[in-house]
PDB file of C-alpha atoms in Angstrom:
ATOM      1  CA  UNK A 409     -11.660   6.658  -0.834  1.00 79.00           C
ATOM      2  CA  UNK A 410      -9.097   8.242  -3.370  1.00 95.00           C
ATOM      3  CA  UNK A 411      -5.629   6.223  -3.213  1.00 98.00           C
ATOM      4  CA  UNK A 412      -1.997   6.985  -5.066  1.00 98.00           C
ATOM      5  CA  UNK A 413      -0.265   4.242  -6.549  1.00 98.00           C
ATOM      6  CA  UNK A 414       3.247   4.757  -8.495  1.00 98.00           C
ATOM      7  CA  UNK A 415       3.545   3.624 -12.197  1.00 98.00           C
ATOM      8  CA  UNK A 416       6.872   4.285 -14.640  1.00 98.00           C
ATOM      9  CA  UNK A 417       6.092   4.208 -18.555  1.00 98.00           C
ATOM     10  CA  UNK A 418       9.472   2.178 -19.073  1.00 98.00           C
ATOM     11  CA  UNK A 419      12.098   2.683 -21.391  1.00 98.00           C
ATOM     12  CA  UNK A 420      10.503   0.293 -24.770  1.00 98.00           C
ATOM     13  CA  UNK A 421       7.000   2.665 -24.457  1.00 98.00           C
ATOM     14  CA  UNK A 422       9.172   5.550 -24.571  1.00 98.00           C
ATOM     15  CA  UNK A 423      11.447   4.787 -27.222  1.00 98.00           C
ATOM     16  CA  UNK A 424       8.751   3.714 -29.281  1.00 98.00           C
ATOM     17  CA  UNK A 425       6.956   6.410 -29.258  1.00 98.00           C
ATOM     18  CA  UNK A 426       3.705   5.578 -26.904  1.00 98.00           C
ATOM     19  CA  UNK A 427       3.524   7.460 -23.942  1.00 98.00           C
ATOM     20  CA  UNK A 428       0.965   9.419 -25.021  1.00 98.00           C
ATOM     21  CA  UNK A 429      -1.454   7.201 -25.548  1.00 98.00           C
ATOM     22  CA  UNK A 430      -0.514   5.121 -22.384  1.00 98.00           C
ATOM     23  CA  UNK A 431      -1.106   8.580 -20.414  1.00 98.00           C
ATOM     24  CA  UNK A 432      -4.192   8.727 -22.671  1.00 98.00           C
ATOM     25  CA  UNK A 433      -5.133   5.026 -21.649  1.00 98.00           C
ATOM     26  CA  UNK A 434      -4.836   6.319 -17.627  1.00 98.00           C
ATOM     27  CA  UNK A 435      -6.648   9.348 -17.727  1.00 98.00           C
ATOM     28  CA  UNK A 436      -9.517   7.712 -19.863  1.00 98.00           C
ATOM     29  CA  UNK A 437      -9.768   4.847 -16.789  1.00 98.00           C
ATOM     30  CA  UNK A 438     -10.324   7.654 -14.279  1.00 98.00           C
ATOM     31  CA  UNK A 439      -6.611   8.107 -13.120  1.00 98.00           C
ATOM     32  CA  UNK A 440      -5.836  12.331 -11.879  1.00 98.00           C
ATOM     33  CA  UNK A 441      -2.144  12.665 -12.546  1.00 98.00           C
ATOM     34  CA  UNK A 442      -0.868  13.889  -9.868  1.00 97.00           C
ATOM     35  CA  UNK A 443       3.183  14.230 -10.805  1.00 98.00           C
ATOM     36  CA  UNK A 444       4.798  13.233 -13.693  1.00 98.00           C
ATOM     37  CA  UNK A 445       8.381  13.932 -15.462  1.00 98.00           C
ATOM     38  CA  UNK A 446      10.692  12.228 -18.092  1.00 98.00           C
ATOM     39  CA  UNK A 447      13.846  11.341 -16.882  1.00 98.00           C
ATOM     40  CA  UNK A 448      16.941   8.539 -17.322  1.00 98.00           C
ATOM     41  CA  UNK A 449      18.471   6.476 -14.360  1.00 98.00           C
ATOM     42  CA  UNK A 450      21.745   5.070 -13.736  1.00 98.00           C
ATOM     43  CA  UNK A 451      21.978   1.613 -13.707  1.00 98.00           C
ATOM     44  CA  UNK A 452      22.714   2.088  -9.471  1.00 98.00           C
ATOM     45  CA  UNK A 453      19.445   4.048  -9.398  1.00 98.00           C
ATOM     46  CA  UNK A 454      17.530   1.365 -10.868  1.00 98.00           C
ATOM     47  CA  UNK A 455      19.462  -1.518  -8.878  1.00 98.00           C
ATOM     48  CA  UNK A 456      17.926   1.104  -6.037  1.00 97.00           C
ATOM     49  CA  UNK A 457      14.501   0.874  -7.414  1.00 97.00           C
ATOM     50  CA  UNK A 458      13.962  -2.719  -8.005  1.00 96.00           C
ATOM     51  CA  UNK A 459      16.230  -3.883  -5.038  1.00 96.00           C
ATOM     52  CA  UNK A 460      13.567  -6.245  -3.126  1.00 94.00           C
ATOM     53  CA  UNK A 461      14.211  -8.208  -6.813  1.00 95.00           C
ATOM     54  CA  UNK A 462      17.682  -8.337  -6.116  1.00 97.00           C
ATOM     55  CA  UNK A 463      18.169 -12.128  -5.653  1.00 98.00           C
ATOM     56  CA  UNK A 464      16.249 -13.216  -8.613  1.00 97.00           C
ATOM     57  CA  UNK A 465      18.239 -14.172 -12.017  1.00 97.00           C
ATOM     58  CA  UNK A 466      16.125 -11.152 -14.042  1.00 95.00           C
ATOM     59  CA  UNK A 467      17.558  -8.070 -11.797  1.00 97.00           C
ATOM     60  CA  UNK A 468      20.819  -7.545 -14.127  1.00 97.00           C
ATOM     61  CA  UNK A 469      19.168  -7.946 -16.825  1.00 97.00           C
ATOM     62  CA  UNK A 470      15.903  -5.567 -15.510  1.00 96.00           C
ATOM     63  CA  UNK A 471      18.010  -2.662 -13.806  1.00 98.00           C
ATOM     64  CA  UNK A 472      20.435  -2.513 -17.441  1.00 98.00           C
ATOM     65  CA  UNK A 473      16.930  -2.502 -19.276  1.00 98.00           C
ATOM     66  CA  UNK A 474      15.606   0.259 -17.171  1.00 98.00           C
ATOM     67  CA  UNK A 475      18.620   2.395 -17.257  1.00 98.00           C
ATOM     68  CA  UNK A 476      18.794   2.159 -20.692  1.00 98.00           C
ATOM     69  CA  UNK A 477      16.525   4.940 -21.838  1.00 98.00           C
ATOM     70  CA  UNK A 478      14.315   7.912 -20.702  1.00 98.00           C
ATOM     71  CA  UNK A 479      11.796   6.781 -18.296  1.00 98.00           C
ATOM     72  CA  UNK A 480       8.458   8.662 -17.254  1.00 98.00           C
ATOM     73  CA  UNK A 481       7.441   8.091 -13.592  1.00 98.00           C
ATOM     74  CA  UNK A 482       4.194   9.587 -12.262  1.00 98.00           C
ATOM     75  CA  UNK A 483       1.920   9.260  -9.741  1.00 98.00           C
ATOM     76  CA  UNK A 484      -1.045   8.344 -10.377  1.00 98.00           C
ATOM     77  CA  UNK A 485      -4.429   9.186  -8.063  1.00 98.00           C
ATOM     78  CA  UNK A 486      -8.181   7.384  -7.681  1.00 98.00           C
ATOM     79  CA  UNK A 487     -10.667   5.261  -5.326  1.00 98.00           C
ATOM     80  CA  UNK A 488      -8.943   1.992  -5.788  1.00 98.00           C
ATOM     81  CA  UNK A 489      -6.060   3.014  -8.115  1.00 98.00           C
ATOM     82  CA  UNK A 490      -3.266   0.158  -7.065  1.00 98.00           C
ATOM     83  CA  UNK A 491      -6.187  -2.556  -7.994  1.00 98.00           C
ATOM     84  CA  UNK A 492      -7.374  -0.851 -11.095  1.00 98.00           C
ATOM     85  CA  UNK A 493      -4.043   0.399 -12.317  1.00 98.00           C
ATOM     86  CA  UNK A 494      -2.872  -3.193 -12.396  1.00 98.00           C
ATOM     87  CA  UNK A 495      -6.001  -4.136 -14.126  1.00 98.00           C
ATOM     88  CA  UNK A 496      -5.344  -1.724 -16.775  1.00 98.00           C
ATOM     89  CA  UNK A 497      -1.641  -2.481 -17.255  1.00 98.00           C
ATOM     90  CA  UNK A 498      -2.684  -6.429 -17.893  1.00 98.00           C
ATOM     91  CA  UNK A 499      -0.666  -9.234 -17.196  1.00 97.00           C
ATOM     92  CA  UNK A 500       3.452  -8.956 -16.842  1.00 95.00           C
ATOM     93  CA  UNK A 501       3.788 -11.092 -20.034  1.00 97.00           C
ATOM     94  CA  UNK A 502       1.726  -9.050 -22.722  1.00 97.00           C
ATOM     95  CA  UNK A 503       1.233 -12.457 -24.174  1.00 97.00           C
ATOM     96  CA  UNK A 504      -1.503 -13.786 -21.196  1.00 97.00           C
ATOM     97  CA  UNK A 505      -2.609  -9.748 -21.081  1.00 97.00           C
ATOM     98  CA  UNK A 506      -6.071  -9.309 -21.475  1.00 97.00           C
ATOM     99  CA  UNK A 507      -7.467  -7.565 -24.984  1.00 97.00           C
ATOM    100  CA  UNK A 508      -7.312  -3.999 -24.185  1.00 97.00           C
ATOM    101  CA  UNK A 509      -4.879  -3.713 -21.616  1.00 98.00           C
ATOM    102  CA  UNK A 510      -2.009  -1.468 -21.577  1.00 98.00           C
ATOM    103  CA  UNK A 511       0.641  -4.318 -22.089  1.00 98.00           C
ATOM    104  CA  UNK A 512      -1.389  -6.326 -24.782  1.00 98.00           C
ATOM    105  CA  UNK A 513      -1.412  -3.368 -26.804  1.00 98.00           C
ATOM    106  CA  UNK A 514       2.177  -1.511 -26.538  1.00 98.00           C
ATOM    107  CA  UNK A 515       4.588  -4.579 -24.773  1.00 98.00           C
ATOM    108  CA  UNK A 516       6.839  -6.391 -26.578  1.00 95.00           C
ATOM    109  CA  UNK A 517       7.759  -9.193 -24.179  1.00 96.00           C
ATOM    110  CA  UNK A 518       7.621 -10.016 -20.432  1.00 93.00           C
ATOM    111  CA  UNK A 519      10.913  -8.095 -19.818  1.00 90.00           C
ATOM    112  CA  UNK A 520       9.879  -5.241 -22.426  1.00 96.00           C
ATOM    113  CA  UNK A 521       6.404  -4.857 -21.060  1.00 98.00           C
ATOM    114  CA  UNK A 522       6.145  -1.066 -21.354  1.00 98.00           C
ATOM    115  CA  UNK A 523       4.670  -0.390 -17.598  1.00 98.00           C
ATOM    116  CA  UNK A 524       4.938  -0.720 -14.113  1.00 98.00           C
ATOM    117  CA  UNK A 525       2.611  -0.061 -11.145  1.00 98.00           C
ATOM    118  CA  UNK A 526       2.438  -0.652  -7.410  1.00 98.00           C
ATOM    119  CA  UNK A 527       1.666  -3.667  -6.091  1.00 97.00           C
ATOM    120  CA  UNK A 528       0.703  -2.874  -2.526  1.00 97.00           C
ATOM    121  CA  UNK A 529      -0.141   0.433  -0.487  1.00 97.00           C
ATOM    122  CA  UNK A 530       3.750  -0.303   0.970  1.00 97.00           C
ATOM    123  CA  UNK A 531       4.982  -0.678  -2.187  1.00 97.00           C
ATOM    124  CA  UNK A 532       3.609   2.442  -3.607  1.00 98.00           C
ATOM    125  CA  UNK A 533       4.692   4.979  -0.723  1.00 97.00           C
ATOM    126  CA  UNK A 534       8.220   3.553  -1.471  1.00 97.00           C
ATOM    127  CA  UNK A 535       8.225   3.909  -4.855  1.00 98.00           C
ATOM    128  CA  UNK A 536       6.712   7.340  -4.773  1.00 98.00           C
ATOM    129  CA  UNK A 537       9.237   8.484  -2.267  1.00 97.00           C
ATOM    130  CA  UNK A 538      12.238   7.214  -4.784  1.00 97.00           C
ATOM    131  CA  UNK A 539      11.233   9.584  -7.750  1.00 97.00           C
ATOM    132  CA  UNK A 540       9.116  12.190  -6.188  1.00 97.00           C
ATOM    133  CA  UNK A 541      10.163  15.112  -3.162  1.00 92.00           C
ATOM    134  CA  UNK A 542       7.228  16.248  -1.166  1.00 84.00           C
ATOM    135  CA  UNK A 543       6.792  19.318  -3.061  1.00 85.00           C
ATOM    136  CA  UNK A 544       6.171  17.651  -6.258  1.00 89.00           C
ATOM    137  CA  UNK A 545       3.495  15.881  -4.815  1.00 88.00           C
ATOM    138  CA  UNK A 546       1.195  19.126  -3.843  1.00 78.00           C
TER     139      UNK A 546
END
């Protein structure tokens, strides 16, 4: 059965120059893009975003990190794409990602680690909802 999940190419992929082969990377694993658009956030906007993190000593330092650049926020559409999407990103610190994984090729560090994706069905309809209006989602 096809499932959405919600991913963001973060703020160190874009400034470095590899979203494109990231998006290559998804759409290579099977992944339809269903929306997609480049954008920056306000520090607020991301404190929005990653509120649920809110009481943990990284949020400052994640929501300053994510405001501080163009993002590109998508969703993304497959059988099993939560599952598989976080298969293909790789672990949060790029340095226990598997070879070939998103992060173990383009992260920097566990803060700098180029993606994010859903972790839950929940989590993705949320996430979807905050970047993307109903009609960019036809």
């Amino acid at each position: 059965m096809s499932q959405r999940t919600f991913s963001i190419i973060k703020p160190d992929a874009v400034r470095k120059g590899y979203a494109g082969a990231i998006l290559a990377e998804i759409e290579k694993a099977g992944f339809k893009i269903v929306s997609i658009k480049k954008i920056s956030i306000s520090k607020t906007q991301a404190e929005g975003f990653y509120y649920v993190h809110k009481e943990r000593p990284f949020f400052g330092s994640l929501t300053d990190f994510m405001s501080s650049g163009s993002i590109i926020p998508m969703v993304l559409e497959k059988d099993n794409a939560i599952a598989d999407l976080r298969k293909l990103m790789g672990a949060t610190n790029p340095a226990n990602a598997e070879e070939g994984t998103i992060r173990k090729k383009f992260a920097g560090s566990i803060e700098e680690n180029a993606i994010h994706g859903s972790d839950a069905e929940e989590t993705a309809a949320f996430e979807i909802g905050y970047f993307f209006a109903g009609l960019e989602l036809v």
